[in-house]
CSV table of C-alpha atoms and ligand atoms in Angstrom, one decimal:
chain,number,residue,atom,x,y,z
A,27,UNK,CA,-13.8,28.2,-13.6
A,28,UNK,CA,-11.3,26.2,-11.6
A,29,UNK,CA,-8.2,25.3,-13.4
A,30,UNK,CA,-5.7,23.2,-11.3
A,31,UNK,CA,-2.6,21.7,-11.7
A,32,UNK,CA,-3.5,18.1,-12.4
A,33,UNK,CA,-6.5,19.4,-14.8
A,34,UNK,CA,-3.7,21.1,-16.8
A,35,UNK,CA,-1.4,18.9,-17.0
A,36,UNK,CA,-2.8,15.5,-16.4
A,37,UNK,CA,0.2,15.4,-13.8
A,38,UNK,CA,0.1,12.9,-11.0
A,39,UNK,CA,2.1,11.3,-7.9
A,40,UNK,CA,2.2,8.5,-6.8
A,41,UNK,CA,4.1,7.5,-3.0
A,42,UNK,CA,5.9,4.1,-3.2
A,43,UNK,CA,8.1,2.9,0.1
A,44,UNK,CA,11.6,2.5,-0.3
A,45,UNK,CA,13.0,-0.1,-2.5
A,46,UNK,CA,9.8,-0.7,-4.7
A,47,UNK,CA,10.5,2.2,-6.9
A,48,UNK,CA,11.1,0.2,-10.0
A,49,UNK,CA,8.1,-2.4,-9.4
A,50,UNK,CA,6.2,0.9,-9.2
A,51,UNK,CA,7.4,2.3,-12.1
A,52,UNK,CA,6.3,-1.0,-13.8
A,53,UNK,CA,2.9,-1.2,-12.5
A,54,UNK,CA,2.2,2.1,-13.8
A,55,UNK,CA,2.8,1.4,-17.3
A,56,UNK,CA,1.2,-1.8,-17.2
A,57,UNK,CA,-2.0,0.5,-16.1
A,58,UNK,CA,-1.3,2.8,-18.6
A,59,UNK,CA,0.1,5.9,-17.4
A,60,UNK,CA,2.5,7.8,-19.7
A,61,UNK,CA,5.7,10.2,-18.7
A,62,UNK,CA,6.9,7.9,-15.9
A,63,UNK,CA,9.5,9.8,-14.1
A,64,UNK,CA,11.2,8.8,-10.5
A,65,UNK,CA,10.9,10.7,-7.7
A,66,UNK,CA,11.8,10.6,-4.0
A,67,UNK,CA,10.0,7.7,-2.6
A,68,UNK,CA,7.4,7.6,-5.5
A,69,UNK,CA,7.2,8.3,-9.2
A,70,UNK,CA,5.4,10.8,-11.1
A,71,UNK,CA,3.1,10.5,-14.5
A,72,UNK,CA,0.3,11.6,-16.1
A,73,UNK,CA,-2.9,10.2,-16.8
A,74,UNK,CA,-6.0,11.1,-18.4
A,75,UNK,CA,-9.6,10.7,-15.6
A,76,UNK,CA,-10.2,7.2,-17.3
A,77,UNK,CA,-6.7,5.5,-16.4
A,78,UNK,CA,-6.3,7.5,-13.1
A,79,UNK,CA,-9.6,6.4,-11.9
A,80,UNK,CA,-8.4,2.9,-13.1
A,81,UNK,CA,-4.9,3.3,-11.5
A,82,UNK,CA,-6.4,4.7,-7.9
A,83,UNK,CA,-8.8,1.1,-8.0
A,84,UNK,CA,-6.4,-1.3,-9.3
A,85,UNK,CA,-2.5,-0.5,-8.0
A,86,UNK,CA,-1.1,-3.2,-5.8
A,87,UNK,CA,2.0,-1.2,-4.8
A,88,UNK,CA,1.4,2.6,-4.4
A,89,UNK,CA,0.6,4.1,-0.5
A,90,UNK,CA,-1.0,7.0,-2.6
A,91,UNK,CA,-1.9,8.1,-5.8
A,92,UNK,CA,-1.7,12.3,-4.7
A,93,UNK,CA,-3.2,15.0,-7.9
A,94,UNK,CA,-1.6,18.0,-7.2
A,95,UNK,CA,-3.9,21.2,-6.9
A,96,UNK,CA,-0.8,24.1,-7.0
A,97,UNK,CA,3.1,24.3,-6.3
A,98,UNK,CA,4.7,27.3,-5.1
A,99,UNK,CA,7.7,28.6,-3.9
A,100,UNK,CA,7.4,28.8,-0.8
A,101,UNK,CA,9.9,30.6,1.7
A,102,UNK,CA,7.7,31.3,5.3
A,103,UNK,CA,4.7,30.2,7.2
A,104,UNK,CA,2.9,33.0,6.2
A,105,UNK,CA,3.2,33.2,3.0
A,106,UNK,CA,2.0,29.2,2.9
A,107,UNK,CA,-0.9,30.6,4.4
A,108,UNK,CA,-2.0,33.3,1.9
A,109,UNK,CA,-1.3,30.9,-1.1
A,110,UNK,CA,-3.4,28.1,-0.1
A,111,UNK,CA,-6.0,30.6,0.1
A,112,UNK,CA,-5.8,31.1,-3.6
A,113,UNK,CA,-7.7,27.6,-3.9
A,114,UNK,CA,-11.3,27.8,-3.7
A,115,UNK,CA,-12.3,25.1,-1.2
A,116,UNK,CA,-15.9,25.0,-1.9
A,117,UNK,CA,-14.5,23.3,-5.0
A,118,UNK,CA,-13.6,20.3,-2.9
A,119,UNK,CA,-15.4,21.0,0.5
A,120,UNK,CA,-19.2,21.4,1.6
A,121,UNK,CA,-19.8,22.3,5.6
A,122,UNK,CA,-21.3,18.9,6.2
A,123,UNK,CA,-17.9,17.4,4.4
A,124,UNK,CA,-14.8,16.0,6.7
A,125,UNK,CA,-10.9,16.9,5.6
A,126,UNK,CA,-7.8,15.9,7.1
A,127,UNK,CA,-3.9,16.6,6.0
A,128,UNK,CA,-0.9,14.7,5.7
A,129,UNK,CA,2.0,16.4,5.4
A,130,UNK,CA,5.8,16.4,4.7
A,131,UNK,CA,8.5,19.3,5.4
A,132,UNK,CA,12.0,18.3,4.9
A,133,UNK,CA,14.7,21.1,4.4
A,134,UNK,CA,13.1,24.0,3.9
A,135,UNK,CA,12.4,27.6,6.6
A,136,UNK,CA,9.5,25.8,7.5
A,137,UNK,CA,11.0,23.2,9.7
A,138,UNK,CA,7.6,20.9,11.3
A,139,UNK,CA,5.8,18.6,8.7
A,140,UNK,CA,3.2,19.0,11.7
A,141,UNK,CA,2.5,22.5,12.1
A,142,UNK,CA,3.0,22.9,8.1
A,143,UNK,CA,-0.7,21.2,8.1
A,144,UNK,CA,-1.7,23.2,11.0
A,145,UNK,CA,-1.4,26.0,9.0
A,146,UNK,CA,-3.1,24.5,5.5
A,147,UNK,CA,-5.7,23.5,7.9
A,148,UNK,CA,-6.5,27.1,9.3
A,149,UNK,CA,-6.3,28.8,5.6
A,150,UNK,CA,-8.6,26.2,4.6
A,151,UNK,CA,-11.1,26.6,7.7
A,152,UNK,CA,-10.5,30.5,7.8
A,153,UNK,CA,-11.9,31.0,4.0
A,154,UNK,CA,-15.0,29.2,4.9
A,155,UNK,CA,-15.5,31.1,8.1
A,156,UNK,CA,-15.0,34.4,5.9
A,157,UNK,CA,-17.6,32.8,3.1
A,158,UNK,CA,-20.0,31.6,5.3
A,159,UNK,CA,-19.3,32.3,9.3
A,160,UNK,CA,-18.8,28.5,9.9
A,161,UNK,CA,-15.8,25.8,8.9
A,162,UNK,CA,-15.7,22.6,8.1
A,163,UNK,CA,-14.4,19.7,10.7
A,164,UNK,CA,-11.4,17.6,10.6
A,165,UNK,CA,-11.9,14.0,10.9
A,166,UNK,CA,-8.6,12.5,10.8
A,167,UNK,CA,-9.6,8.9,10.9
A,168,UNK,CA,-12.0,8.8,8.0
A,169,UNK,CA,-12.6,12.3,6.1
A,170,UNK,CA,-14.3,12.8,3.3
A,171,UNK,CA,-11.5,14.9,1.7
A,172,UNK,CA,-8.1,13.6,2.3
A,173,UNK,CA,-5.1,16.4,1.5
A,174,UNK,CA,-1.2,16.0,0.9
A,175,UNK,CA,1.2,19.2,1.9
A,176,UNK,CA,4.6,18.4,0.8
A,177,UNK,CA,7.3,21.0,1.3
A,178,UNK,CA,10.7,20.3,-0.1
A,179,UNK,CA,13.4,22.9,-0.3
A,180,UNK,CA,10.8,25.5,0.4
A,181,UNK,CA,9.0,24.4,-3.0
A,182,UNK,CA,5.2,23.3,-2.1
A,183,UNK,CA,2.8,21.5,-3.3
A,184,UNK,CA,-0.9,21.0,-1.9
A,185,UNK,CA,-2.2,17.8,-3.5
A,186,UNK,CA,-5.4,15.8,-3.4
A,187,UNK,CA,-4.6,11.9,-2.2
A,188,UNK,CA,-7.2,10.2,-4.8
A,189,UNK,CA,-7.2,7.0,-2.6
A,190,UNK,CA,-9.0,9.1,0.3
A,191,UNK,CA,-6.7,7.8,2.4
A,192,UNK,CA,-3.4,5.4,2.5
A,193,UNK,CA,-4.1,2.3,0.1
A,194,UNK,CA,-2.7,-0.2,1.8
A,195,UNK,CA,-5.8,-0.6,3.7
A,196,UNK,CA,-7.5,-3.0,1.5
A,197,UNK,CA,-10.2,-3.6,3.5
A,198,UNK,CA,-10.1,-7.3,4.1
A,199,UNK,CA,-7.9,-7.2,7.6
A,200,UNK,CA,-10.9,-6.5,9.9
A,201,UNK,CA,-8.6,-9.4,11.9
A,202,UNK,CA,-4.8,-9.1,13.2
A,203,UNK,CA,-1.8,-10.4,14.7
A,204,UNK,CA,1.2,-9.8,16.2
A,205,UNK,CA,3.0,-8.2,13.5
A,206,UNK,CA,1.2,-8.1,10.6
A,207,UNK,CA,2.9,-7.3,7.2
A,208,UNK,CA,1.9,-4.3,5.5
A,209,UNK,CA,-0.6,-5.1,2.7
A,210,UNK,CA,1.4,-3.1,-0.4
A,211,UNK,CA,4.4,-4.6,1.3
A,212,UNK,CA,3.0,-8.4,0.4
A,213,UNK,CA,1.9,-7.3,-3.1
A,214,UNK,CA,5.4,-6.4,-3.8
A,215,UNK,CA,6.7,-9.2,-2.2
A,216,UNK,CA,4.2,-10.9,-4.6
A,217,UNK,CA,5.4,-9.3,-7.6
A,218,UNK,CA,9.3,-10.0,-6.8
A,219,UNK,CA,8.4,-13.7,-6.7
A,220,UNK,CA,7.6,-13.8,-10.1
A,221,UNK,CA,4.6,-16.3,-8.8
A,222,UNK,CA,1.8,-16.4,-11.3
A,223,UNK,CA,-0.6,-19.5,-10.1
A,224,UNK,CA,0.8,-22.0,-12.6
A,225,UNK,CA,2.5,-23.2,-9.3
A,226,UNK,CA,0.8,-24.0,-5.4
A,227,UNK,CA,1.3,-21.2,-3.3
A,228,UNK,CA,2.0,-21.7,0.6
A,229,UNK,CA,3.0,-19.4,3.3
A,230,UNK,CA,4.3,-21.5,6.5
A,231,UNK,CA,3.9,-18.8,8.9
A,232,UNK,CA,1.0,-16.7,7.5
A,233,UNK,CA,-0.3,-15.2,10.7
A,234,UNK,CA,-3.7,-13.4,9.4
A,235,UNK,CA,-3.1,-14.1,6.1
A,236,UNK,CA,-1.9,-11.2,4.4
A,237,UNK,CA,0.5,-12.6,1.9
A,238,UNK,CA,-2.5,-15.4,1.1
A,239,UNK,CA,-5.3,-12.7,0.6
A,240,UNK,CA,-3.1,-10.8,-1.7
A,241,UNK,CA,-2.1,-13.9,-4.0
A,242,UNK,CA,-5.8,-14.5,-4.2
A,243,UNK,CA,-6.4,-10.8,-4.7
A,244,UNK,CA,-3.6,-11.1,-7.6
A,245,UNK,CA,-4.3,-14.0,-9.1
A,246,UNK,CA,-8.4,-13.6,-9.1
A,247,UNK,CA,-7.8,-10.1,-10.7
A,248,UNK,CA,-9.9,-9.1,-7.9
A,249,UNK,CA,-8.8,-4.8,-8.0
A,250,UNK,CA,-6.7,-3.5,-4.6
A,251,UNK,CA,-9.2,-0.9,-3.9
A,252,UNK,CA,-12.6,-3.6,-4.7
A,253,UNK,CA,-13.5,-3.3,-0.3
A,254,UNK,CA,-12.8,0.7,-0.3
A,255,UNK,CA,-16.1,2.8,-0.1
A,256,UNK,CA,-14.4,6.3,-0.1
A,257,UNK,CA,-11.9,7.6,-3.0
A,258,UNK,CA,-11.0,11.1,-2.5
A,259,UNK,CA,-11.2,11.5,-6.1
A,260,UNK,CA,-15.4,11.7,-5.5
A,261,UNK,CA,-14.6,15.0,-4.6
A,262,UNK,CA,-12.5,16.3,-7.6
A,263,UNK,CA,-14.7,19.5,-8.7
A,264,UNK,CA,-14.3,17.5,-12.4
A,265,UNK,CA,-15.2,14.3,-10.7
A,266,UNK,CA,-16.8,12.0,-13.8
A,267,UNK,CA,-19.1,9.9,-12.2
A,268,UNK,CA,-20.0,7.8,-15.6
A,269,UNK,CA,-16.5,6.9,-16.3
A,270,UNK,CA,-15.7,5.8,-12.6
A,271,UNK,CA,-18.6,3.2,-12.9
A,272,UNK,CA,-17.7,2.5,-16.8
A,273,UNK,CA,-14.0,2.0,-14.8
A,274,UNK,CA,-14.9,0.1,-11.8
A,275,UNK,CA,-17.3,-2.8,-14.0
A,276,UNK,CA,-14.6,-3.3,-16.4
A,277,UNK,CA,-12.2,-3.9,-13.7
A,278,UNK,CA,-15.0,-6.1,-11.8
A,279,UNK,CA,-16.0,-8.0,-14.6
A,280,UNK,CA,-12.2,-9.3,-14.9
A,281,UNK,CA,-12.5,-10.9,-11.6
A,282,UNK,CA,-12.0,-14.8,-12.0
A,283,UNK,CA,-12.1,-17.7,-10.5
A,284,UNK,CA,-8.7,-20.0,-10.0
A,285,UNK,CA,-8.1,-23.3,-9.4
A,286,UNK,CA,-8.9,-25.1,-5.8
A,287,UNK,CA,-5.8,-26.0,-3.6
A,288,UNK,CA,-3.5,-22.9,-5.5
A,289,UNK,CA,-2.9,-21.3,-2.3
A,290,UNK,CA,-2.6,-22.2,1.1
A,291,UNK,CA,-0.9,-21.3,4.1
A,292,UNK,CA,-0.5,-22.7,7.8
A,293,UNK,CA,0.4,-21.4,11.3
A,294,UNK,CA,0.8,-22.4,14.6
A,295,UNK,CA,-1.2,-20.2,16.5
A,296,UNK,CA,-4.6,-20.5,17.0
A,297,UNK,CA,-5.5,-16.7,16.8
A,298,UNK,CA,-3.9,-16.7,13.9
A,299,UNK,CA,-6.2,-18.9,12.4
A,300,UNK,CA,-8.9,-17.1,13.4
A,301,UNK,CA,-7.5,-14.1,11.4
A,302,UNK,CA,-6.9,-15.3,8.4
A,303,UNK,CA,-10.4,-16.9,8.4
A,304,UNK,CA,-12.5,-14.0,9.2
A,305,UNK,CA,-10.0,-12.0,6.8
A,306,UNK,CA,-10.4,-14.0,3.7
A,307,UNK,CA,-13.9,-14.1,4.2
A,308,UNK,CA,-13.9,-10.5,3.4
A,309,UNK,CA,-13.0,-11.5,-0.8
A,310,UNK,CA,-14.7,-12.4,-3.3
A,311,UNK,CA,-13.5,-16.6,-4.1
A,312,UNK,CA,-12.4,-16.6,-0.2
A,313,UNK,CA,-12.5,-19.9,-0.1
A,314,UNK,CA,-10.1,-20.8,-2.3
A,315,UNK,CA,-7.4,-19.5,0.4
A,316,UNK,CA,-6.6,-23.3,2.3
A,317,UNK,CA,-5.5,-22.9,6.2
A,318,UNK,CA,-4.8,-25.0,9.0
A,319,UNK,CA,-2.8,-24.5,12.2
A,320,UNK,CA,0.3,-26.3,12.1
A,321,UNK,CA,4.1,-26.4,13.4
A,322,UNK,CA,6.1,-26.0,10.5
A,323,UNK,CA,8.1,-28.8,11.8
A,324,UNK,CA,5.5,-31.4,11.8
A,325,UNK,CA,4.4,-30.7,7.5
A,326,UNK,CA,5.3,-33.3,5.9
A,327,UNK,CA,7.2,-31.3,3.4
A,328,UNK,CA,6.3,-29.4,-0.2
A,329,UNK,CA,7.0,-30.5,-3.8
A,330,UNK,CA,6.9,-28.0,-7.0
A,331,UNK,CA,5.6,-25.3,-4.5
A,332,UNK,CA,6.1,-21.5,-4.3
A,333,UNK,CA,6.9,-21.1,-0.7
A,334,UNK,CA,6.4,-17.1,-0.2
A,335,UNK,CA,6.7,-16.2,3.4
A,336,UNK,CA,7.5,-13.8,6.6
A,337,UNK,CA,9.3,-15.8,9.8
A,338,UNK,CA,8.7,-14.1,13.1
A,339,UNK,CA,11.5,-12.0,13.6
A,340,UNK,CA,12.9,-10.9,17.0
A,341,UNK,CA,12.5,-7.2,16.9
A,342,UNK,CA,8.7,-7.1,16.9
A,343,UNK,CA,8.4,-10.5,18.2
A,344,UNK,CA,10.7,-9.9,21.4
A,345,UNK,CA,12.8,-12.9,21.4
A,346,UNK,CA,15.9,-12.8,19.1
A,347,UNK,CA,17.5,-15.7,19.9
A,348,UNK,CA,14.4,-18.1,19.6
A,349,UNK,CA,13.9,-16.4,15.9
A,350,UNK,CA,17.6,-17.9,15.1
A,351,UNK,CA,16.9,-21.2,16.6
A,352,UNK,CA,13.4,-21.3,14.5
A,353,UNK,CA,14.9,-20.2,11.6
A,354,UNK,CA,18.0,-22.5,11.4
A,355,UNK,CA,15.4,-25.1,11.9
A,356,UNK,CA,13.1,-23.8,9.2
A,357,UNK,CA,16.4,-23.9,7.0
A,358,UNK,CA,16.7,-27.9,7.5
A,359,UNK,CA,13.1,-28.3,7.1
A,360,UNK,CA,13.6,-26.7,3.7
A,361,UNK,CA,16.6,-27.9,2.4
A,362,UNK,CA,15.4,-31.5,3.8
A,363,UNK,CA,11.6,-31.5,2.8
A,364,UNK,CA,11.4,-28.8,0.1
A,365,UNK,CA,13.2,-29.8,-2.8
A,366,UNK,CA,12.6,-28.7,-6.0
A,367,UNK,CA,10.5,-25.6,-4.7
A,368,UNK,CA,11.5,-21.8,-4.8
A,369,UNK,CA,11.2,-20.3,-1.5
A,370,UNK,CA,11.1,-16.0,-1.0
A,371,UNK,CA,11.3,-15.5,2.2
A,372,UNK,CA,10.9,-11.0,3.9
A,373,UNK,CA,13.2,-10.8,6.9
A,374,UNK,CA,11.5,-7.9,8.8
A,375,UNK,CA,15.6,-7.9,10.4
A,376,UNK,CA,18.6,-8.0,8.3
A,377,UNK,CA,20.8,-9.6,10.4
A,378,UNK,CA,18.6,-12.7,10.5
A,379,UNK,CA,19.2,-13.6,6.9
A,380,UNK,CA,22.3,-15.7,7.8
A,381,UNK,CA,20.7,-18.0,10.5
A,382,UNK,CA,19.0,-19.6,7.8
A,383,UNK,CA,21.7,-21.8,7.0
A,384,UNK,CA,21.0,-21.2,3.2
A,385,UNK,CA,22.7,-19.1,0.6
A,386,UNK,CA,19.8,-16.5,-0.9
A,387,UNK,CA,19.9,-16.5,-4.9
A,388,UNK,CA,19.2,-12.9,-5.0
A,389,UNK,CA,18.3,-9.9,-1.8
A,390,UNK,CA,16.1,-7.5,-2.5
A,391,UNK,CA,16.0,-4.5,0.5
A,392,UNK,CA,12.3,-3.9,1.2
A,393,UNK,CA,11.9,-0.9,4.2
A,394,UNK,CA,8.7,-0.8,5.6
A,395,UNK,CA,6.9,0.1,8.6
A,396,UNK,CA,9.7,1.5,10.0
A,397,UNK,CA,11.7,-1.8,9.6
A,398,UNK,CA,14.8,-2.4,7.6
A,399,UNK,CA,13.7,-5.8,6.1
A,400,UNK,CA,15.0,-7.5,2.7
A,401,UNK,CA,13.4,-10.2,0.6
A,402,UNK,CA,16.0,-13.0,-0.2
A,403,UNK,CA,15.2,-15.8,-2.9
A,404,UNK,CA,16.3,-19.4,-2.4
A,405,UNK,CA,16.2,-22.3,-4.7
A,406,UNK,CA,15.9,-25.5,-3.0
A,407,UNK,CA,17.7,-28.3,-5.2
B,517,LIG,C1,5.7,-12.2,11.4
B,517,LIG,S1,4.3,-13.2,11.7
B,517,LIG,C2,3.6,-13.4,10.1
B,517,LIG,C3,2.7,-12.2,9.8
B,517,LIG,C4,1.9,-12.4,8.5
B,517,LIG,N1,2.7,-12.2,7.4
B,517,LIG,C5,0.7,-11.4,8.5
B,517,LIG,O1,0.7,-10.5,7.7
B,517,LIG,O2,-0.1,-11.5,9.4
B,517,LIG,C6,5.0,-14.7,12.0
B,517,LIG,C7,4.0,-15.9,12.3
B,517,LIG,O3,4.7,-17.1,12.5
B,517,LIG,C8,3.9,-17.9,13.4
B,517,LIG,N2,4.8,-18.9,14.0
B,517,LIG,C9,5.7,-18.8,14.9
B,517,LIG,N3,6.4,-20.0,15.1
B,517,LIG,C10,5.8,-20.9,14.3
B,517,LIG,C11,6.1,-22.3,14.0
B,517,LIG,N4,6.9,-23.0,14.6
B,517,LIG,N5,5.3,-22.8,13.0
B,517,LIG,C12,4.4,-22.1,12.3
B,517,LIG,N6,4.1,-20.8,12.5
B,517,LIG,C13,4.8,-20.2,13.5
B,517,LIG,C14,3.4,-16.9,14.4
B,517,LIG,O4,2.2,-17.4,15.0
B,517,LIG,C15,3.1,-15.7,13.5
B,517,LIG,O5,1.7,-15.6,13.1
């Protein structure tokens, strides 16, 4: 009889990028979870199956949602060896099954986060050798079993990532562009706004679309997780398949429809375009996403709009000094044709923010992708 950590405790993780802890924290009430406690860069709470199951399909925010199997002190390689050994794997494995492992070291004797899953990896592969005289195969791109090692202050814990796999991945990109925002980073972006469809929404530089597809996501109730195929939670030993589908055709039937022209967006590139078409294709109510390639310059301007967008900026774009001519432009073109609207605009660059021209109502510092960006609100009087 297998008796894990999570099963005992109903005890869960859940991996938020920096600066989103609170909208986190938030999210998971609003989903039910219970004992909400911070951690670094996530939060932990429990959960019975139902509302994890629920939380896994339906969270906007979280990277991943990780079930810890054990947590051990944990002082050498070795001994991180013999311990993970203690899990039966055949509880989460077959041979015709695919694993992989993320993993994290940070101050502790074991000093690669690397090698730390090198060594999870062979414990894993060496008991099935032992058992059965073969192993199973790592597929890091899409296993079947997706594994989290974290090792902090030579405490570890070996945890099952219930998404399968990060859940920013919606499913709906299947198009890109030159740097495209992360998708958890739009739904908090989202969810800082305050935006809740009783205004138009439009993004002037929306590239493929990201921040539109997750307002439609959002306001259609369609669940962040309704394009994935694999959760790693199918391969819980206590996997309950009845409540997952009594789970996934609540959350299904809640999809709605909104009204036409709520959310639009414009860009001027012409691959672009092409993105965010193919991409909202990919939803359910796709077409109520409203495009068309356009200069910023040459809109004829926006009244009681949410204006929610994500200006090129020089870093990943290459050409700083063009990004603070655009943007001081895009400054006038709100202050001159934009009154009465709220703008929220994510500055993947910091140092950006003042070549607006316009005094933010509030910052909030969003890191993501390995960019030091901040979200700045503006009221346009
Ligand atoms: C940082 S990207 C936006 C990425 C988008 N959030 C996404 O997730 O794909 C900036 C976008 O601004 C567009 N752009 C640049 N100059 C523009 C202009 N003058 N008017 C409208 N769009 C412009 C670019 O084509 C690019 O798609």
């Amino acid at each position: 009889m297998n008796d894990y950590l999570y099963q005992r405790t109903n005890h869960y993780f859940g991996q938020l990028a920096s600066g989103t802890e609170k909208c986190g924290m938030e999210e998971l009430k609003a989903l039910g979870a219970t004992h909400i406690k911070p951690g670094y860069l996530g939060a932990f709470f429990c959960a019975n199956p139902r509302t994890i199951y629920d939380i896994v399909y339906r969270t906007r925010i979280f990277s991943r949602i990780l079930a810890p199997l054990m947590v051990f002190d944990c002082h050498s390689e070795k001994y991180l060896y013999k311990t993970a050994q203690n899990i039966d794997w055949t509880d989460f494995l077959t041979l015709t099954k695919t694993f992989a492992i993320t993993s994290n070291v940070a101050d502790s004797n074991i000093t690669h986060s690397q090698y730390a899953g090198q060594i999870l990896k062979d414990a894993i592969v060496d008991q099935f050798r032992d058992k059965t005289g073969e192993r199973p195969n790592v597929d890091k791109y899409n296993p079947d079993l997706q594994l989290n090692l974290y090792i902090h202050e030579n405490k570890a814990r070996i945890s099952v990532d219930l998404g399968g796999g990060s859940l920013h991945k919606r499913g709906y990109r299947t198009e890109s562009v030159e740097a495209p925002m992360q998708e958890t980073l739009a739904a908090i972006i989202l969810q800082l706004s305050g935006w809740n469809g009783e205004r138009p929404l439009h993004d002037p530089f929306c590239g493929s679309g990201t921040l539109l597809c997750e307002a439609l996501m959002k306001q259609c109730h369609i669940p962040a997780a309704y394009l994935r195929h694999k959760f790693g939670f199918l391969r819980l030993p206590d996997f309950d398949a009845a409540v997952w589908n009594q789970v996934k055709t609540k959350a299904n039937g809640e999809i709605r429809e909104i009204p036409d022209e709520l959310i639009k967006g414009s860009d001027i590139s012409p691959e672009a375009l092409k993105a965010v078409r193919t991409n909202r294709a990919n939803l359910p109510d796709a077409g109520n996403i409203k495009v068309r390639r356009a200069d910023f310059r040459s809109l004829e301007g926006f009244e009681n709009t949410t204006l929610i967008t994500n200006p090129p900026y020089g870093i990943r774009l290459g050409d700083k000094e063009g990004t603070a001519i655009l943007l001081k432009e895009f400054g006038d073109f709100l202050k001159q044709k934009c009154t009465g609207c709220s703008a929220f605009i994510y500055y993947g660059d910091t140092t950006l923010v003042k070549k607006l021209g316009l005094k933010p109502e509030w910052k909030h510092p969003l890191r993501s992708g390995g960019l030091d960006g901040v979200l700045c609100k503006y009221e346009l009087y």
